[in-house]
């Protein structure tokens, strides 16, 4: 293996390096019994980040326009609180936030198909901490989804 291959495998990530060595990891969501493509498949990171950006912008707009009147640390704190409440209420009742709905995503419970309010609360607390959302498994689920036993899928 020359240096270009070593650097290329590092940039591609551990999944590519494992698959290159001959191991078959399957597709994302296979272990969870989800389809590979289409409705019900694991949501891709781009859609998830887009939905998060829409939800955060909406919460920032509410914090800025209705509560603080100026943008600063206070507005950011209020935006986080509004994001938390929005996430708990909407994911716990209908399974998606406005941003997730716009991007065609839904949060589902692995056992029942609908997240309970308690699971939505746990997921939202961990999501607001940010670090659990940055740690992903091989199926593309964040640690916040794993601990809440939920998964974000395409509608």
mmCIF file of C-alpha atoms in Angstrom:
data_model
loop_
_atom_site.group_PDB
_atom_site.id
_atom_site.type_symbol
_atom_site.label_atom_id
_atom_site.label_comp_id
_atom_site.label_asym_id
_atom_site.label_seq_id
_atom_site.Cartn_x
_atom_site.Cartn_y
_atom_site.Cartn_z
ATOM 1 C CA UNK A 1 0.000 0.000 0.000
ATOM 2 C CA UNK A 2 1.471 3.342 -0.984
ATOM 3 C CA UNK A 3 0.956 6.625 0.849
ATOM 4 C CA UNK A 4 -1.887 7.741 -1.425
ATOM 5 C CA UNK A 5 -3.913 4.642 -0.621
ATOM 6 C CA UNK A 6 -3.270 5.029 3.105
ATOM 7 C CA UNK A 7 -4.359 8.673 3.065
ATOM 8 C CA UNK A 8 -7.319 7.900 0.815
ATOM 9 C CA UNK A 9 -8.611 5.177 3.135
ATOM 10 C CA UNK A 10 -8.276 7.517 6.105
ATOM 11 C CA UNK A 11 -10.263 10.246 4.343
ATOM 12 C CA UNK A 12 -12.974 7.797 3.293
ATOM 13 C CA UNK A 13 -13.570 6.791 6.887
ATOM 14 C CA UNK A 14 -13.451 3.557 8.832
ATOM 15 C CA UNK A 15 -16.428 2.029 7.012
ATOM 16 C CA UNK A 16 -14.645 2.239 3.632
ATOM 17 C CA UNK A 17 -11.451 0.801 5.119
ATOM 18 C CA UNK A 18 -13.334 -2.126 6.664
ATOM 19 C CA UNK A 19 -15.213 -2.848 3.439
ATOM 20 C CA UNK A 20 -11.966 -2.622 1.453
ATOM 21 C CA UNK A 21 -10.486 -5.336 3.660
ATOM 22 C CA UNK A 22 -13.289 -7.680 2.595
ATOM 23 C CA UNK A 23 -15.861 -7.347 5.378
ATOM 24 C CA UNK A 24 -19.483 -6.847 4.333
ATOM 25 C CA UNK A 25 -21.235 -4.359 6.620
ATOM 26 C CA UNK A 26 -24.419 -4.243 4.554
ATOM 27 C CA UNK A 27 -26.354 -1.056 3.975
ATOM 28 C CA UNK A 28 -27.301 1.522 6.574
ATOM 29 C CA UNK A 29 -30.365 0.349 8.472
ATOM 30 C CA UNK A 30 -30.116 -3.320 7.498
ATOM 31 C CA UNK A 31 -29.578 -4.408 11.123
ATOM 32 C CA UNK A 32 -32.685 -2.436 12.097
ATOM 33 C CA UNK A 33 -34.837 -4.082 9.447
ATOM 34 C CA UNK A 34 -35.241 -0.911 7.402
ATOM 35 C CA UNK A 35 -35.214 -0.717 3.598
ATOM 36 C CA UNK A 36 -32.107 0.436 1.766
ATOM 37 C CA UNK A 37 -33.800 3.192 -0.260
ATOM 38 C CA UNK A 38 -37.092 5.060 -0.360
ATOM 39 C CA UNK A 39 -39.691 5.607 2.362
ATOM 40 C CA UNK A 40 -38.706 4.130 5.713
ATOM 41 C CA UNK A 41 -34.981 4.112 4.964
ATOM 42 C CA UNK A 42 -32.406 5.814 7.194
ATOM 43 C CA UNK A 43 -32.313 9.584 6.700
ATOM 44 C CA UNK A 44 -29.124 10.875 5.108
ATOM 45 C CA UNK A 45 -26.947 13.398 6.982
ATOM 46 C CA UNK A 46 -27.599 16.220 4.497
ATOM 47 C CA UNK A 47 -31.347 16.095 5.030
ATOM 48 C CA UNK A 48 -30.924 15.845 8.779
ATOM 49 C CA UNK A 49 -28.644 18.890 8.887
ATOM 50 C CA UNK A 50 -31.007 20.819 6.618
ATOM 51 C CA UNK A 51 -33.949 20.053 8.900
ATOM 52 C CA UNK A 52 -31.907 21.078 11.937
ATOM 53 C CA UNK A 53 -30.951 24.361 10.251
ATOM 54 C CA UNK A 54 -34.602 25.154 9.464
ATOM 55 C CA UNK A 55 -35.699 24.351 13.019
ATOM 56 C CA UNK A 56 -32.867 26.407 14.523
ATOM 57 C CA UNK A 57 -33.610 29.368 12.249
ATOM 58 C CA UNK A 58 -37.279 29.224 13.223
ATOM 59 C CA UNK A 59 -36.435 29.107 16.935
ATOM 60 C CA UNK A 60 -33.919 31.951 16.565
ATOM 61 C CA UNK A 61 -36.492 34.043 14.746
ATOM 62 C CA UNK A 62 -39.031 33.470 17.521
ATOM 63 C CA UNK A 63 -36.461 34.259 20.223
ATOM 64 C CA UNK A 64 -35.285 37.393 18.451
ATOM 65 C CA UNK A 65 -38.640 38.733 17.309
ATOM 66 C CA UNK A 66 -40.943 37.839 20.174
ATOM 67 C CA UNK A 67 -38.798 37.637 23.302
ATOM 68 C CA UNK A 68 -35.539 39.591 23.283
ATOM 69 C CA UNK A 69 -35.811 42.133 20.468
ATOM 70 C CA UNK A 70 -32.059 42.003 19.872
ATOM 71 C CA UNK A 71 -29.669 39.300 18.835
ATOM 72 C CA UNK A 72 -27.059 38.296 21.367
ATOM 73 C CA UNK A 73 -26.340 35.650 23.974
ATOM 74 C CA UNK A 74 -29.775 36.067 25.530
ATOM 75 C CA UNK A 75 -31.495 35.395 22.205
ATOM 76 C CA UNK A 76 -29.319 32.314 21.676
ATOM 77 C CA UNK A 77 -30.238 30.931 25.085
ATOM 78 C CA UNK A 78 -33.921 31.513 24.411
ATOM 79 C CA UNK A 79 -33.565 29.912 20.972
ATOM 80 C CA UNK A 80 -32.104 26.774 22.575
ATOM 81 C CA UNK A 81 -34.959 26.609 25.067
ATOM 82 C CA UNK A 82 -37.536 27.105 22.312
ATOM 83 C CA UNK A 83 -35.799 24.432 20.206
ATOM 84 C CA UNK A 84 -35.951 22.016 23.151
ATOM 85 C CA UNK A 85 -39.654 22.633 23.763
ATOM 86 C CA UNK A 86 -40.447 22.461 20.032
ATOM 87 C CA UNK A 87 -38.579 19.181 19.688
ATOM 88 C CA UNK A 88 -40.179 17.540 22.736
ATOM 89 C CA UNK A 89 -43.711 18.591 21.823
ATOM 90 C CA UNK A 90 -43.654 17.886 18.101
ATOM 91 C CA UNK A 91 -41.522 14.731 18.022
ATOM 92 C CA UNK A 92 -43.358 13.334 21.048
ATOM 93 C CA UNK A 93 -46.779 13.840 19.477
ATOM 94 C CA UNK A 94 -46.569 13.744 15.679
ATOM 95 C CA UNK A 95 -43.028 12.435 15.119
ATOM 96 C CA UNK A 96 -41.470 15.403 13.335
ATOM 97 C CA UNK A 97 -40.527 19.046 13.713
ATOM 98 C CA UNK A 98 -41.339 21.671 11.052
ATOM 99 C CA UNK A 99 -37.848 21.273 9.564
ATOM 100 C CA UNK A 100 -38.105 17.483 9.476
ATOM 101 C CA UNK A 101 -41.498 17.742 7.788
ATOM 102 C CA UNK A 102 -40.116 20.149 5.198
ATOM 103 C CA UNK A 103 -37.275 17.728 4.388
ATOM 104 C CA UNK A 104 -39.479 14.623 4.422
ATOM 105 C CA UNK A 105 -38.164 13.065 7.635
ATOM 106 C CA UNK A 106 -39.802 11.436 10.631
ATOM 107 C CA UNK A 107 -38.560 10.119 13.983
ATOM 108 C CA UNK A 108 -39.846 6.626 14.751
ATOM 109 C CA UNK A 109 -39.533 4.337 17.742
ATOM 110 C CA UNK A 110 -37.889 1.038 16.815
ATOM 111 C CA UNK A 111 -40.429 -1.015 18.777
ATOM 112 C CA UNK A 112 -43.753 0.764 18.240
ATOM 113 C CA UNK A 113 -43.162 3.038 15.265
ATOM 114 C CA UNK A 114 -44.135 6.172 17.193
ATOM 115 C CA UNK A 115 -41.876 7.835 19.737
ATOM 116 C CA UNK A 116 -43.422 8.274 23.155
ATOM 117 C CA UNK A 117 -43.219 11.674 24.859
ATOM 118 C CA UNK A 118 -40.679 10.227 27.318
ATOM 119 C CA UNK A 119 -38.406 9.031 24.496
ATOM 120 C CA UNK A 120 -38.816 12.389 22.761
ATOM 121 C CA UNK A 121 -37.809 14.123 25.997
ATOM 122 C CA UNK A 122 -34.664 11.990 26.355
ATOM 123 C CA UNK A 123 -33.791 12.441 22.665
ATOM 124 C CA UNK A 124 -34.263 16.220 22.880
ATOM 125 C CA UNK A 125 -32.153 16.588 26.027
ATOM 126 C CA UNK A 126 -29.316 14.669 24.393
ATOM 127 C CA UNK A 127 -29.720 16.571 21.126
ATOM 128 C CA UNK A 128 -29.449 19.911 22.942
ATOM 129 C CA UNK A 129 -26.213 18.727 24.557
ATOM 130 C CA UNK A 130 -24.886 18.395 20.948
ATOM 131 C CA UNK A 131 -22.078 15.905 21.665
ATOM 132 C CA UNK A 132 -24.284 12.777 21.543
ATOM 133 C CA UNK A 133 -25.614 13.903 18.156
ATOM 134 C CA UNK A 134 -22.059 14.058 16.784
ATOM 135 C CA UNK A 135 -21.264 10.422 17.673
ATOM 136 C CA UNK A 136 -22.744 8.104 15.032
ATOM 137 C CA UNK A 137 -22.922 4.340 14.656
ATOM 138 C CA UNK A 138 -22.516 2.396 11.421
ATOM 139 C CA UNK A 139 -26.212 2.777 10.621
ATOM 140 C CA UNK A 140 -25.894 6.574 10.730
ATOM 141 C CA UNK A 141 -27.818 6.984 13.981
ATOM 142 C CA UNK A 142 -26.563 9.485 16.517
ATOM 143 C CA UNK A 143 -25.971 8.496 20.114
ATOM 144 C CA UNK A 144 -29.081 10.491 21.050
ATOM 145 C CA UNK A 145 -31.161 8.225 18.789
ATOM 146 C CA UNK A 146 -29.515 5.045 20.055
ATOM 147 C CA UNK A 147 -30.134 5.880 23.713
ATOM 148 C CA UNK A 148 -33.749 6.882 23.033
ATOM 149 C CA UNK A 149 -34.215 3.782 20.813
ATOM 150 C CA UNK A 150 -35.399 5.886 17.910
ATOM 151 C CA UNK A 151 -34.328 6.349 14.304
ATOM 152 C CA UNK A 152 -34.830 9.168 11.839
ATOM 153 C CA UNK A 153 -36.264 7.850 8.567
ATOM 154 C CA UNK A 154 -37.454 9.231 5.244
ATOM 155 C CA UNK A 155 -41.199 9.640 4.774
#
